[in-house]
Coordinates of C-alpha atoms in Angstrom, one line a residue:
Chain C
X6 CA -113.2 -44.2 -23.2
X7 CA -115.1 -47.4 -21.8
X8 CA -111.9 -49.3 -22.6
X9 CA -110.4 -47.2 -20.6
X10 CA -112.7 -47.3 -17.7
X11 CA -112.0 -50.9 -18.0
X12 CA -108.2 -50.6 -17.5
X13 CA -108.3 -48.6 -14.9
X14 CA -110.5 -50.6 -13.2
X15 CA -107.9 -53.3 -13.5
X16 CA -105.3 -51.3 -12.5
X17 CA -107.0 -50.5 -9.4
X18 CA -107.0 -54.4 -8.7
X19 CA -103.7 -54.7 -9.7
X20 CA -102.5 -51.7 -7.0
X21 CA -104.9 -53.7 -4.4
X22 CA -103.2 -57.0 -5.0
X23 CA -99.3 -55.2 -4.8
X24 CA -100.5 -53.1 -1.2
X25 CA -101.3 -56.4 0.4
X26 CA -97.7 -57.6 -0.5
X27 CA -96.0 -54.3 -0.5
X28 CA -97.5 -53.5 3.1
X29 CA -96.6 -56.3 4.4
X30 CA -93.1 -56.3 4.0
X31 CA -92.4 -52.3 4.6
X32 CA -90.9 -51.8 7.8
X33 CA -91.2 -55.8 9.1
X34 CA -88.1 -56.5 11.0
X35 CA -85.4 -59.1 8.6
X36 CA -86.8 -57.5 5.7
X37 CA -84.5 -59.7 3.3
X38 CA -82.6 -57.7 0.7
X39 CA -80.1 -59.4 -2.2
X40 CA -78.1 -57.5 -4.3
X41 CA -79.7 -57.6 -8.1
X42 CA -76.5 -55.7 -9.6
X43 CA -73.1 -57.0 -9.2
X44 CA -71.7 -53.6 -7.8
X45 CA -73.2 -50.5 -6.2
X46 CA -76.6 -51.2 -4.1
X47 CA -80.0 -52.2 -5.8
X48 CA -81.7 -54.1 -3.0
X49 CA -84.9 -56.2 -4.5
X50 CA -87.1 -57.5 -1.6
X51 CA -89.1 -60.6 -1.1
X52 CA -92.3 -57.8 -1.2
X53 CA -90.8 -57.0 -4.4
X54 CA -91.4 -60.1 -6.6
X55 CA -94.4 -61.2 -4.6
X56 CA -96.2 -58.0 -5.6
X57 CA -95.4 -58.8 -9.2
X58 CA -96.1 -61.8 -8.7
X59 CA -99.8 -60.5 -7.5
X60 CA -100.3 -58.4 -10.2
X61 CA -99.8 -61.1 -13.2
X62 CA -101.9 -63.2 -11.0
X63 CA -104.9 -60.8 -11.5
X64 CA -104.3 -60.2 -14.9
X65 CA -104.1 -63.5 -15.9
X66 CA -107.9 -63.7 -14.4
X67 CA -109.0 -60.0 -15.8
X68 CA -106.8 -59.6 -18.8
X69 CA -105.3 -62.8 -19.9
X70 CA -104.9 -61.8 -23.4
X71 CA -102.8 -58.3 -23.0
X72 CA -98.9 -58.6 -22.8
X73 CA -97.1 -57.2 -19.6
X74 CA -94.0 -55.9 -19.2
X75 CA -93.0 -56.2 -15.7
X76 CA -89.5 -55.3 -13.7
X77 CA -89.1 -58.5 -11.9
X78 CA -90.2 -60.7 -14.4
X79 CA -90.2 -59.4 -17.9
X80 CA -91.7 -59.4 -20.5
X81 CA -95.4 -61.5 -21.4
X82 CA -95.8 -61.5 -25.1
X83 CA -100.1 -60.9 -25.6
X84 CA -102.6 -60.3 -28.9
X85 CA -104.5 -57.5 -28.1
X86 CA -102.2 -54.9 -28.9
X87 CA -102.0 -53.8 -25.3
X88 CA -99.0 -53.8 -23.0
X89 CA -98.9 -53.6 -19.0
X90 CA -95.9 -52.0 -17.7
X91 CA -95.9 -52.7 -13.8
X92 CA -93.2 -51.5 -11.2
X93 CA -93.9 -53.1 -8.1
X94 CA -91.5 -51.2 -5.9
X95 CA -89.9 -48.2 -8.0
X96 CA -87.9 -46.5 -4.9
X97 CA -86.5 -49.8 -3.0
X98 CA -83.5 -47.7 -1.7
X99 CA -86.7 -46.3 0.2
X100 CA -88.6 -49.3 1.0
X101 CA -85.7 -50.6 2.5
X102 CA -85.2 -47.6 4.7
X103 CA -88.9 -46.7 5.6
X104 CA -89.6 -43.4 3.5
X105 CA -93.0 -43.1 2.0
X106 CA -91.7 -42.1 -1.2
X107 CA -91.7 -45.3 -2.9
X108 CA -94.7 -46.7 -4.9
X109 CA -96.4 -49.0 -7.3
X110 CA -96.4 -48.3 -10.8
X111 CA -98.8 -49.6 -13.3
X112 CA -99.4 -48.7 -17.0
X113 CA -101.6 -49.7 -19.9
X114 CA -101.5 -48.7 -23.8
X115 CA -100.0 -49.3 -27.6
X116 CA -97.0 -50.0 -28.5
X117 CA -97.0 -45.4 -28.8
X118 CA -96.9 -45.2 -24.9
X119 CA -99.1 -45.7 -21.8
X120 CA -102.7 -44.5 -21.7
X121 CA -104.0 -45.6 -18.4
X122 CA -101.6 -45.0 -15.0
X123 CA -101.8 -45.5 -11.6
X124 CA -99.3 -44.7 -8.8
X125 CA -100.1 -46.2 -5.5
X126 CA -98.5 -45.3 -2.1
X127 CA -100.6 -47.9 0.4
X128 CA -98.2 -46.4 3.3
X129 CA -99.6 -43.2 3.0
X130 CA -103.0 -44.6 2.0
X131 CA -102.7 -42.4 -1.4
X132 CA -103.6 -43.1 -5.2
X133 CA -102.5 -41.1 -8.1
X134 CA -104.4 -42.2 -11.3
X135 CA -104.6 -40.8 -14.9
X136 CA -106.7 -41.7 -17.9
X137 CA -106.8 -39.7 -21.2
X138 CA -108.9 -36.3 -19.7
X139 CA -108.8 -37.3 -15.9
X140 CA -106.4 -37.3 -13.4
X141 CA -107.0 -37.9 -9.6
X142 CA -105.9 -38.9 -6.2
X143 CA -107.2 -40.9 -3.5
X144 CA -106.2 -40.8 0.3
X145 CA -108.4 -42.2 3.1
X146 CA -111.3 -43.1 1.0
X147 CA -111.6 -39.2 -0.7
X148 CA -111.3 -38.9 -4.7
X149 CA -110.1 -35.7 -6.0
X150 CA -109.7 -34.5 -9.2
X151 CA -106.1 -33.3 -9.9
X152 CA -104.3 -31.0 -12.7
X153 CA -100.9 -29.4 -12.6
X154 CA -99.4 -25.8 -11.8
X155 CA -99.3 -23.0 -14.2
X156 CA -95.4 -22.3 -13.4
X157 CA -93.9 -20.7 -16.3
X158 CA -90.8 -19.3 -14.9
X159 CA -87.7 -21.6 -13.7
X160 CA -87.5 -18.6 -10.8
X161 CA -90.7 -19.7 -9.3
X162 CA -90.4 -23.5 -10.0
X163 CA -90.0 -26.6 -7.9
X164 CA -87.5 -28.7 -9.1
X165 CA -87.3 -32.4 -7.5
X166 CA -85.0 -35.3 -8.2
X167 CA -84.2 -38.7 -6.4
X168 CA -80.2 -38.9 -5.9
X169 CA -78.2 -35.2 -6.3
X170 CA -75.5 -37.5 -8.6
X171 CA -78.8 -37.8 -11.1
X172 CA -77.0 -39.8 -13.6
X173 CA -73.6 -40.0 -15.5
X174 CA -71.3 -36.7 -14.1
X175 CA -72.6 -35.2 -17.4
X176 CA -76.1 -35.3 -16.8
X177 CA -75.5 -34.4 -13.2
X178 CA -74.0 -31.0 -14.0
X179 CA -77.0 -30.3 -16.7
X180 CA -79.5 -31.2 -13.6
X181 CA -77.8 -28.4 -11.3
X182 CA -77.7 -25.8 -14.2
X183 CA -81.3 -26.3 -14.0
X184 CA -81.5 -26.4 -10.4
X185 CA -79.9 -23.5 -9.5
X186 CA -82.4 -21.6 -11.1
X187 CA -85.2 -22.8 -10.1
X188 CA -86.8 -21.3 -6.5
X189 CA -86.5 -24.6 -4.4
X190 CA -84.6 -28.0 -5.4
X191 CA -85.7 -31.0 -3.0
X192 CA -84.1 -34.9 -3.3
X193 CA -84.8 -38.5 -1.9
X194 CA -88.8 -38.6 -3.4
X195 CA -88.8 -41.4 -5.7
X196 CA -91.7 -42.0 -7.9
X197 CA -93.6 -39.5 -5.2
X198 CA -92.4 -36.8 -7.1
X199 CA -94.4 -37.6 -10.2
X200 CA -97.2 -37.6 -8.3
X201 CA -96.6 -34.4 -6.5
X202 CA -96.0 -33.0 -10.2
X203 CA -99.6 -34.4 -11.1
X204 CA -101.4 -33.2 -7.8
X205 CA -100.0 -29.4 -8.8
X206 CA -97.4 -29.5 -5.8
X207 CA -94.6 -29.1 -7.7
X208 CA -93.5 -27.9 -11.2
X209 CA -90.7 -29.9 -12.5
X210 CA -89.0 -33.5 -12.0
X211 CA -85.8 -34.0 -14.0
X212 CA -84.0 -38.3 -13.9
X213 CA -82.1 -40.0 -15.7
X214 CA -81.4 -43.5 -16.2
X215 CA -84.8 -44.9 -15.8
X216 CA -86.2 -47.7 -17.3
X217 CA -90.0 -47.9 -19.5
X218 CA -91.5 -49.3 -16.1
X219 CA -90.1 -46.4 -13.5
X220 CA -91.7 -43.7 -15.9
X221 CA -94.7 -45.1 -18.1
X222 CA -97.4 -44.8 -15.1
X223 CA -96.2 -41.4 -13.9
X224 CA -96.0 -40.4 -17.2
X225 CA -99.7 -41.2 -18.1
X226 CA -100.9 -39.6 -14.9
X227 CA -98.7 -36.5 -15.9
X228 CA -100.0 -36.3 -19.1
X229 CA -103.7 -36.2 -17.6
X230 CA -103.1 -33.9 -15.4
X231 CA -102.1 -31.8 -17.9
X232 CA -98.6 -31.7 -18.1
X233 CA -96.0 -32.9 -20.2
X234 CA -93.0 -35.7 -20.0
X235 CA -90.5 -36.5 -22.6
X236 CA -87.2 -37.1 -22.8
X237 CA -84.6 -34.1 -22.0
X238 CA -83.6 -34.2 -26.2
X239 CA -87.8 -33.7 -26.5
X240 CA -88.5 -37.6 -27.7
X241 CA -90.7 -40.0 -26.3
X242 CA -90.0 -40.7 -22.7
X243 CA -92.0 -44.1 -22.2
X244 CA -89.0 -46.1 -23.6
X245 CA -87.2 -44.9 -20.3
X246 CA -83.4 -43.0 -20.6
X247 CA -83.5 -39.8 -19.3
X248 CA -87.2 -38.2 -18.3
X249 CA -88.1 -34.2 -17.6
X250 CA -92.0 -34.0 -16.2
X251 CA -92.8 -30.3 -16.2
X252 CA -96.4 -28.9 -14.9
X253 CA -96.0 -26.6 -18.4
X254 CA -94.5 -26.6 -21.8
X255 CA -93.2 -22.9 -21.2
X256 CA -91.4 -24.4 -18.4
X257 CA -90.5 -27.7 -20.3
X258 CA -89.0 -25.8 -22.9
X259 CA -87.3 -23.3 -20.4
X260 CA -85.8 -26.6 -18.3
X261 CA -84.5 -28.6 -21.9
X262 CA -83.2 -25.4 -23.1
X263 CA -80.7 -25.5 -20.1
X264 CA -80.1 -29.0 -19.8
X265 CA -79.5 -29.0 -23.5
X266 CA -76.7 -25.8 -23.4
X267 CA -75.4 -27.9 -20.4
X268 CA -74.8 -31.2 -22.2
X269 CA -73.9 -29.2 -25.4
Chain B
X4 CA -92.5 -41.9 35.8
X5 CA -95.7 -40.4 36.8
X6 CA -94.4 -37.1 35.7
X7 CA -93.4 -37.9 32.2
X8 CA -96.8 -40.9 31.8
X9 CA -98.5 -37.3 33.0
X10 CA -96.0 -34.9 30.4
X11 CA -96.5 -38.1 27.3
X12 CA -100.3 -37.4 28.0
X13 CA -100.3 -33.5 27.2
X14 CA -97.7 -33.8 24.4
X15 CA -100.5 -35.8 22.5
X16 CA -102.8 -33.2 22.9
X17 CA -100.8 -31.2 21.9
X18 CA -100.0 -33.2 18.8
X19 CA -104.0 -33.7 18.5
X20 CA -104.6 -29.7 18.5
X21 CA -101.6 -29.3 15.8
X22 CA -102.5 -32.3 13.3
X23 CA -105.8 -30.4 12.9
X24 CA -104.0 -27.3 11.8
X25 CA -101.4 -28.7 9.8
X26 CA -103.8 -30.7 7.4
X27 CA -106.5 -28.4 7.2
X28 CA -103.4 -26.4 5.4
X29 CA -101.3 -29.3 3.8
X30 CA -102.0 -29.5 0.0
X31 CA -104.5 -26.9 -0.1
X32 CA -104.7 -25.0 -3.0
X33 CA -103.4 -21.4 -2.5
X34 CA -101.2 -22.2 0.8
X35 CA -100.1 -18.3 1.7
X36 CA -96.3 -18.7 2.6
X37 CA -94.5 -15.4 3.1
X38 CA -90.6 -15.1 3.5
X39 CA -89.3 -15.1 7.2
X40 CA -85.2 -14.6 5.7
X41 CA -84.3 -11.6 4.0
X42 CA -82.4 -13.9 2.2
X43 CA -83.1 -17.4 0.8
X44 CA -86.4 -19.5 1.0
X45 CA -88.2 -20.3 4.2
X46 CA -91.8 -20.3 4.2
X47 CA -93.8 -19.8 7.1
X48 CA -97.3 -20.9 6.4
X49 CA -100.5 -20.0 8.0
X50 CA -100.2 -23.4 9.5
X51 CA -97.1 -23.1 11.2
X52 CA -98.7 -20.1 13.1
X53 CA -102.0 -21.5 13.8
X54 CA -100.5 -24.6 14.8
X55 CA -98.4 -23.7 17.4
X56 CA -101.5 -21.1 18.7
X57 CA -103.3 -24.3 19.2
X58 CA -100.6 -26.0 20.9
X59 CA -100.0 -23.3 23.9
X60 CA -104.2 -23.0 24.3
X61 CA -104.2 -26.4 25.2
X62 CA -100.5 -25.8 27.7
X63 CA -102.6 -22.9 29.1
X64 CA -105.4 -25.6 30.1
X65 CA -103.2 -28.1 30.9
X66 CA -99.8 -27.0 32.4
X67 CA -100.1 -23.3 32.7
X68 CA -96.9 -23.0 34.9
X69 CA -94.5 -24.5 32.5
X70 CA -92.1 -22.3 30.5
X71 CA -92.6 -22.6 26.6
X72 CA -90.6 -21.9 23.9
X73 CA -91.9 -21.8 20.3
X74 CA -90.6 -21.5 17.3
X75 CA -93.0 -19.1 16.0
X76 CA -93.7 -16.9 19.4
X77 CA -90.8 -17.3 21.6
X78 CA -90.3 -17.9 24.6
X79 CA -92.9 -17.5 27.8
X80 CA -91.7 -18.3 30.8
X81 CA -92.8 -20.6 33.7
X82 CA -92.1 -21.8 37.1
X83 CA -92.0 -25.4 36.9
X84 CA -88.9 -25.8 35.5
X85 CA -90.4 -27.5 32.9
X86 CA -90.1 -25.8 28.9
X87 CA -92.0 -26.9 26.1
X88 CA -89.9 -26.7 23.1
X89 CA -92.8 -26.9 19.9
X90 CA -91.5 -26.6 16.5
X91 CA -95.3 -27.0 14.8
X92 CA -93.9 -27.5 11.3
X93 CA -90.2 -28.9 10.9
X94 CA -89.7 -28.5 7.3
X95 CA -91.8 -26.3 6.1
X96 CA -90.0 -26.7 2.4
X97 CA -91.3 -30.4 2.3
X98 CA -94.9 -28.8 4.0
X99 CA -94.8 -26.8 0.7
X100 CA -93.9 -29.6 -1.5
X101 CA -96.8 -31.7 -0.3
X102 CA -93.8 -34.3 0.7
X103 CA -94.8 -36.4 3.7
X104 CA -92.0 -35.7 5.7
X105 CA -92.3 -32.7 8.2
X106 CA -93.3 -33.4 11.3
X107 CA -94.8 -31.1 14.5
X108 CA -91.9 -31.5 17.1
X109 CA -92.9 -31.4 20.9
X110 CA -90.2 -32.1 23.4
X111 CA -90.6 -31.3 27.7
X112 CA -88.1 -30.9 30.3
X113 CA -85.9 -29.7 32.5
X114 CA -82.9 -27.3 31.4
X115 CA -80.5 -29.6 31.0
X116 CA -82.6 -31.5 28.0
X117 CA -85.5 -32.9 27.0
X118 CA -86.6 -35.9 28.6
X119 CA -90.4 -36.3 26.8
X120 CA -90.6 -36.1 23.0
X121 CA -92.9 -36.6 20.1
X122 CA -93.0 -36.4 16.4
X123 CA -96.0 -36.1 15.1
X124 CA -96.5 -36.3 10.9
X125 CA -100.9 -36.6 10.6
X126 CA -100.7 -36.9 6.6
X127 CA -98.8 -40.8 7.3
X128 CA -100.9 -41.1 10.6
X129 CA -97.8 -41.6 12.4
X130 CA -96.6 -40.5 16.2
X131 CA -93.1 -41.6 17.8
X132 CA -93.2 -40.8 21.2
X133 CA -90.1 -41.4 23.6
X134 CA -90.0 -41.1 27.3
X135 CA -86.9 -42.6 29.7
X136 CA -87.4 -45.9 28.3
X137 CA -89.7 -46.1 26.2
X138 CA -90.3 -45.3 22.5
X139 CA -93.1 -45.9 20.7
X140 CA -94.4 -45.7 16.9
X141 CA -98.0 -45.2 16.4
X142 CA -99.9 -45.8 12.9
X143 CA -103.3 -46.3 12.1
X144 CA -104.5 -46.6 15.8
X145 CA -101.6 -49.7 16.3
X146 CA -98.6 -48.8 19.0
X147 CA -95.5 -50.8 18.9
X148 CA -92.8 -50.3 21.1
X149 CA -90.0 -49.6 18.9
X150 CA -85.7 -49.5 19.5
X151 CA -82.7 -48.4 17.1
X152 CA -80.9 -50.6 15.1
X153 CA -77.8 -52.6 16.2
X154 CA -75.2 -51.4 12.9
X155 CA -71.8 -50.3 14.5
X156 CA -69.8 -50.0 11.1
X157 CA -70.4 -46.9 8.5
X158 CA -69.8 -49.6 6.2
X159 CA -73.5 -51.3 7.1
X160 CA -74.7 -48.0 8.0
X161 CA -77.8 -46.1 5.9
X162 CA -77.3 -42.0 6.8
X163 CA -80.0 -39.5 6.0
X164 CA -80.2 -35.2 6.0
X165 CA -82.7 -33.1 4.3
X166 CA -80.0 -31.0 1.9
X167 CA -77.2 -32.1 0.2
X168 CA -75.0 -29.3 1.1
X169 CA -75.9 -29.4 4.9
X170 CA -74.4 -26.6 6.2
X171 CA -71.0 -24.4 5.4
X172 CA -68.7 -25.4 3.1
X173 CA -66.7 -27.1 5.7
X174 CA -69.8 -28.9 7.1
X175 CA -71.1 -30.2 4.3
X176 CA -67.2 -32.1 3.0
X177 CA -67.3 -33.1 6.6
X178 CA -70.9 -34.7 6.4
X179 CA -69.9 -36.1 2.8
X180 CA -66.6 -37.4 4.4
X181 CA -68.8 -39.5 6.2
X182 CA -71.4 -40.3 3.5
X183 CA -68.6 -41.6 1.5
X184 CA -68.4 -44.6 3.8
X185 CA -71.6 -45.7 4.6
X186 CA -73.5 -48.0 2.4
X187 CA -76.7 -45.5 1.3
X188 CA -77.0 -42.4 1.6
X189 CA -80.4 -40.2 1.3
X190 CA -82.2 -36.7 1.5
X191 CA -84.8 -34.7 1.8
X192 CA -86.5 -36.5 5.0
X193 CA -86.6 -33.0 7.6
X194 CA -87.4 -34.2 10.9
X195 CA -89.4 -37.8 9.4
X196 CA -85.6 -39.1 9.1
X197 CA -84.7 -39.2 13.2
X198 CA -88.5 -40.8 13.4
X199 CA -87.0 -43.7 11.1
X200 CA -83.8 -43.7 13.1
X201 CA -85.9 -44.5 16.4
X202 CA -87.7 -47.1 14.5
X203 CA -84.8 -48.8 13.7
X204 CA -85.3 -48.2 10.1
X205 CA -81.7 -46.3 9.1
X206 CA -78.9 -45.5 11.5
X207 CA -77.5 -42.1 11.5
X208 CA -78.8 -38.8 10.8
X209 CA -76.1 -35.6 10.3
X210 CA -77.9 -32.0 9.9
X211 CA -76.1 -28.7 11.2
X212 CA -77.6 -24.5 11.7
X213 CA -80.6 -26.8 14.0
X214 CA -82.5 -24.8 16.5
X215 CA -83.6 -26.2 19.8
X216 CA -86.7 -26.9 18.9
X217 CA -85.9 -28.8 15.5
X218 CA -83.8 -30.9 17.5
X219 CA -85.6 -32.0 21.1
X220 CA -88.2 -33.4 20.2
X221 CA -86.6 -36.1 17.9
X222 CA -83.9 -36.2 20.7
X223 CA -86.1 -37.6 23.4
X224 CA -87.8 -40.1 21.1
X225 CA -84.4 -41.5 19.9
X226 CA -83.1 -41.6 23.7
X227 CA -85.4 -43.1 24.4
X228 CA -85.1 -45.7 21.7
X229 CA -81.9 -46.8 22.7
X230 CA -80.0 -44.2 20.3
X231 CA -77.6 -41.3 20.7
X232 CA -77.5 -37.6 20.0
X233 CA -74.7 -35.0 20.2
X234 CA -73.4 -32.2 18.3
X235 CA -71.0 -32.3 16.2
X236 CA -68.1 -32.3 18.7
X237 CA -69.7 -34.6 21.7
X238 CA -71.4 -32.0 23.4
X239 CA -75.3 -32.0 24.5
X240 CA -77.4 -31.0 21.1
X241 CA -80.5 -29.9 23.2
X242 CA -79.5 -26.4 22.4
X243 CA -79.1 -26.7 18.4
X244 CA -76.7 -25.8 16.0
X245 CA -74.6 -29.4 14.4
X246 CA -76.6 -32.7 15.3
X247 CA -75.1 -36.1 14.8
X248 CA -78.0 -39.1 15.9
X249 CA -76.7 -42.2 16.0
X250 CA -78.1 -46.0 16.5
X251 CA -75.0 -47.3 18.3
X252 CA -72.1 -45.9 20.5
X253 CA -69.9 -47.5 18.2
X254 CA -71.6 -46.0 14.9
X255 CA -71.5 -42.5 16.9
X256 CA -68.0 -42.3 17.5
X257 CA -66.8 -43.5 14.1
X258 CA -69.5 -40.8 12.3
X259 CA -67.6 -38.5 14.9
X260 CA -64.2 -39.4 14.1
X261 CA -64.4 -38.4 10.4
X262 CA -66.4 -35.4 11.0
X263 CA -63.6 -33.9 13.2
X264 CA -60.7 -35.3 10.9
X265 CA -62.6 -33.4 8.0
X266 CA -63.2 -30.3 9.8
X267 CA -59.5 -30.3 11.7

C-alpha cells in the first residue's frame, strides 16, 4: 500500500507536468496536426509529444529505474519490475476540435496489469484516480471518493462509446445489439467515459481497437471503483483489443453474453 | 448598442442565477429525473425546473415588460417586444450522463430573431456570448473575442450533432450524406458543439426536431461570430425544427446542397 501511495504520488506529477503542455496547446489558434497513419485521420499534436516528453522527464527524476511504455515514444526497458503506461492525449480527434472529452492517461503495475491509474482532464480542471481500494476525483481543488452504480439490468443501463462504427463492421453490429437494449446510448466521450463509469454516472463503456495505453489507466481506476474491465471474450483487457467496462458483473455478464451471440 | 450592452448585461445574470442551479444538481447522487415523453427517454431534472424559476426571478427584477418563453413554463407575454427564449438545460441526456456538454441557452429579441445570445456550460467555466458583432468566449475569468473558422470545402470541414440518427429516416441519410464528405465527424456534443463552432474550433453543426429555444441562443452567439444559421431549406431557424450552422457561406451552401439532393 505505501508503494502505492508512492506511485500515485508520481502519477500526480506526471498528470501536472502533461496539463502544462496539454493546456497549452488546446484550443491555441495553428494548433499543428500531421497525419501519424498513412490513411484515414489520426492527428498527433505538437502538445502531444511534448506532454510525453514531460512525463519521462519526471520519471527519469522520480522513477529512473521503472520501465515506461508510452504512445509517442515506446517502450523504456527498466529493473524494477514495474511498467508506466502513459497516454498523453487519448481522444486527439477531440483535442483537435475543442471537446473536453479527451484526457491523460497514466498507469503503473507488473507485467499482470496496471495497479495505480490516473485520468486527468486539466480543461475541465477534473482528476479521476484509482489505487487498489480507492478511487476518486478531483475538480476545483475538492477530493471525493468515487465507486460505481449498482445497474444490473441492460434496460436501465447507460451504454457509452466513442465512434457509432466502434470497430471492424463485426464488432459494430455486436455493439448495437447491446445498445439497443440498454436505456440510453451516448457517443463522442473518449477516455471521459471511463471516468464517468468510475464516478457511478454511467453503467457500461464497450471499444474496440484500443491499444494497452488507451485502457490500462481507466482500467485501474475502474477496477477501484469497483467495477470490472476485460476484454468482450472475458480475458485480460490491459493488453488493449477490444475493452467492455461495466459498473457490475451482472451487467458485464449480461453485455458479453450479447456481444458474444452477436459475433457468434 | 446600448440596448443589447444593456440585454448582454441581464443575460449573464441570468446565466449567474442558472449555473447555481444546474451544479448544485449536476453529478449528485440520486438526481430525480421523471419522463416528460410518453414515449422514449427525456429527463427533466429538478434542475431544469429550478433553473429556469431562477432565471425569470431575476427578468421580473430586471426587465419585467419583456415577453418570455421557457422551455419548462411557457410562454408569458410582454410589451416590449422583446422575448426571452431560456432553455435552462439543453441536453438533459448529457446532464444525466455527467458529460460536460449541455449548456443553459439564453437568447433576446425581437420577433423576427434573436439578436443577444449566451451559452452558458458552469461545470467547464465557460460562457459564449454574441451580440451584433461581437462574440465572446469566457473561461476561468479570461474573455477573448472569438470568430468562426474560415473552411469553405466539406472536404476540410469537421461536422458535429448529438445522435447519430438525427432525426427521421430521411434526415438522418441526408445528415450522413453530408458526413460522408467532410473530414471528421463527431457526436454527442448538445448545444456545447455550436459554442465550439463560434470559437472557431469545428465548422458545421446539422441537428433537426430543435425547438426555439434549443436553437436562439447558440444562433445569436454564432451570428455574431461571423457564422451562419438556417434550417434545413434556407429559411430563418429562430423558430426550430432542422438547423444547419455553418462557419462560411461557402461551407453553408455546399452542407445545403447535399442535404436537399438527399432529401429530394
Amino acid at each position: 500500500m505505501e508503494l502505492h501511495c508512492e506511485l500515485l504520488r508520481v502519477a500526480h506529477l506526471l498528470a501536472d507536468a502533461a496539463d502544462q503542455e496539454t493546456l497549452k496547446w488546446f484550443r491555441a489558434a495553428g494548433l499543428s496536426a500531421d497525419n501519424k497513419l498513412d490513411a484515414g485521420f489520426d492527428p498527433v499534436t505538437q502538445a502531444d509529444r511534448a506532454a510525453e516528453r514531460a512525463m519521462r522527464a519526471v520519471l527519469a527524476r522520480e522513477r529512473p529505474d521503472d520501465a515506461i511504455l508510452g504512445e509517442e515514444d515506446g517502450f523504456t526497458d527498466g529493473t524494477t519490475g514495474l511498467t508506466w503506461v502513459l497516454d498523453p492525449i487519448d481522444g486527439t480527434r477531440g483535442y483537435l476540435c475543442g471537446t473536453p472529452t479527451w484526457g491523460t492517461l497514466i498507469a503503473v503495475g507488473p507485467a499482470a496489469g496496471p495497479e495505480v491509474g490516473l485520468i486527468s482532464q486539466p480543461f475541465t480542471g477534473e482528476r479521476y484516480t484509482g489505487v487498489p481500494g480507492q478511487a476518486r476525483w478531483t475538480w476545483r481543488g475538492e477530493t471525493r471518493d468515487i465507486q460505481v452504480r449498482a445497474t444490473k439490468a441492460l434496460s436501465d443501463a447507460r451504454i457509452f462509446t466513442t465512434f457509432p462504427e466502434v470497430g471492424t463492421p463485426d464488432q459494430g453490429r455486436a455493439f448495437h445489439a447491446v445498445a439497443d437494449r440498454c436505456l440510453l446510448t451516448r457517443y463522442g466521450t473518449d477516455c471521459y467515459a471511463y471516468g464517468l463509469l468510475a464516478a457511478g454516472q454511467i453503467d457500461l463503456v464497450i471499444e474496440a481497437g484500443l491499444q494497452s495505453y488507451d485502457i490500462q489507466g481507466p482500467m485501474a481506476v475502474i477496477q477501484a471503483a469497483g467495477g470490472i474491465v476485460t476484454a468482450w471474450d472475458g480475458s485480460p483487457a490491459h493488453k488493449g483489443g477490444t475493452v467492455i467496462a461495466a459498473a457490475t458483473p451482472e451487467l458485464h455478464a449480461a453485455a458479453r453474453a450479447v456481444l458474444m451471440e452477436s459475433l457468434a
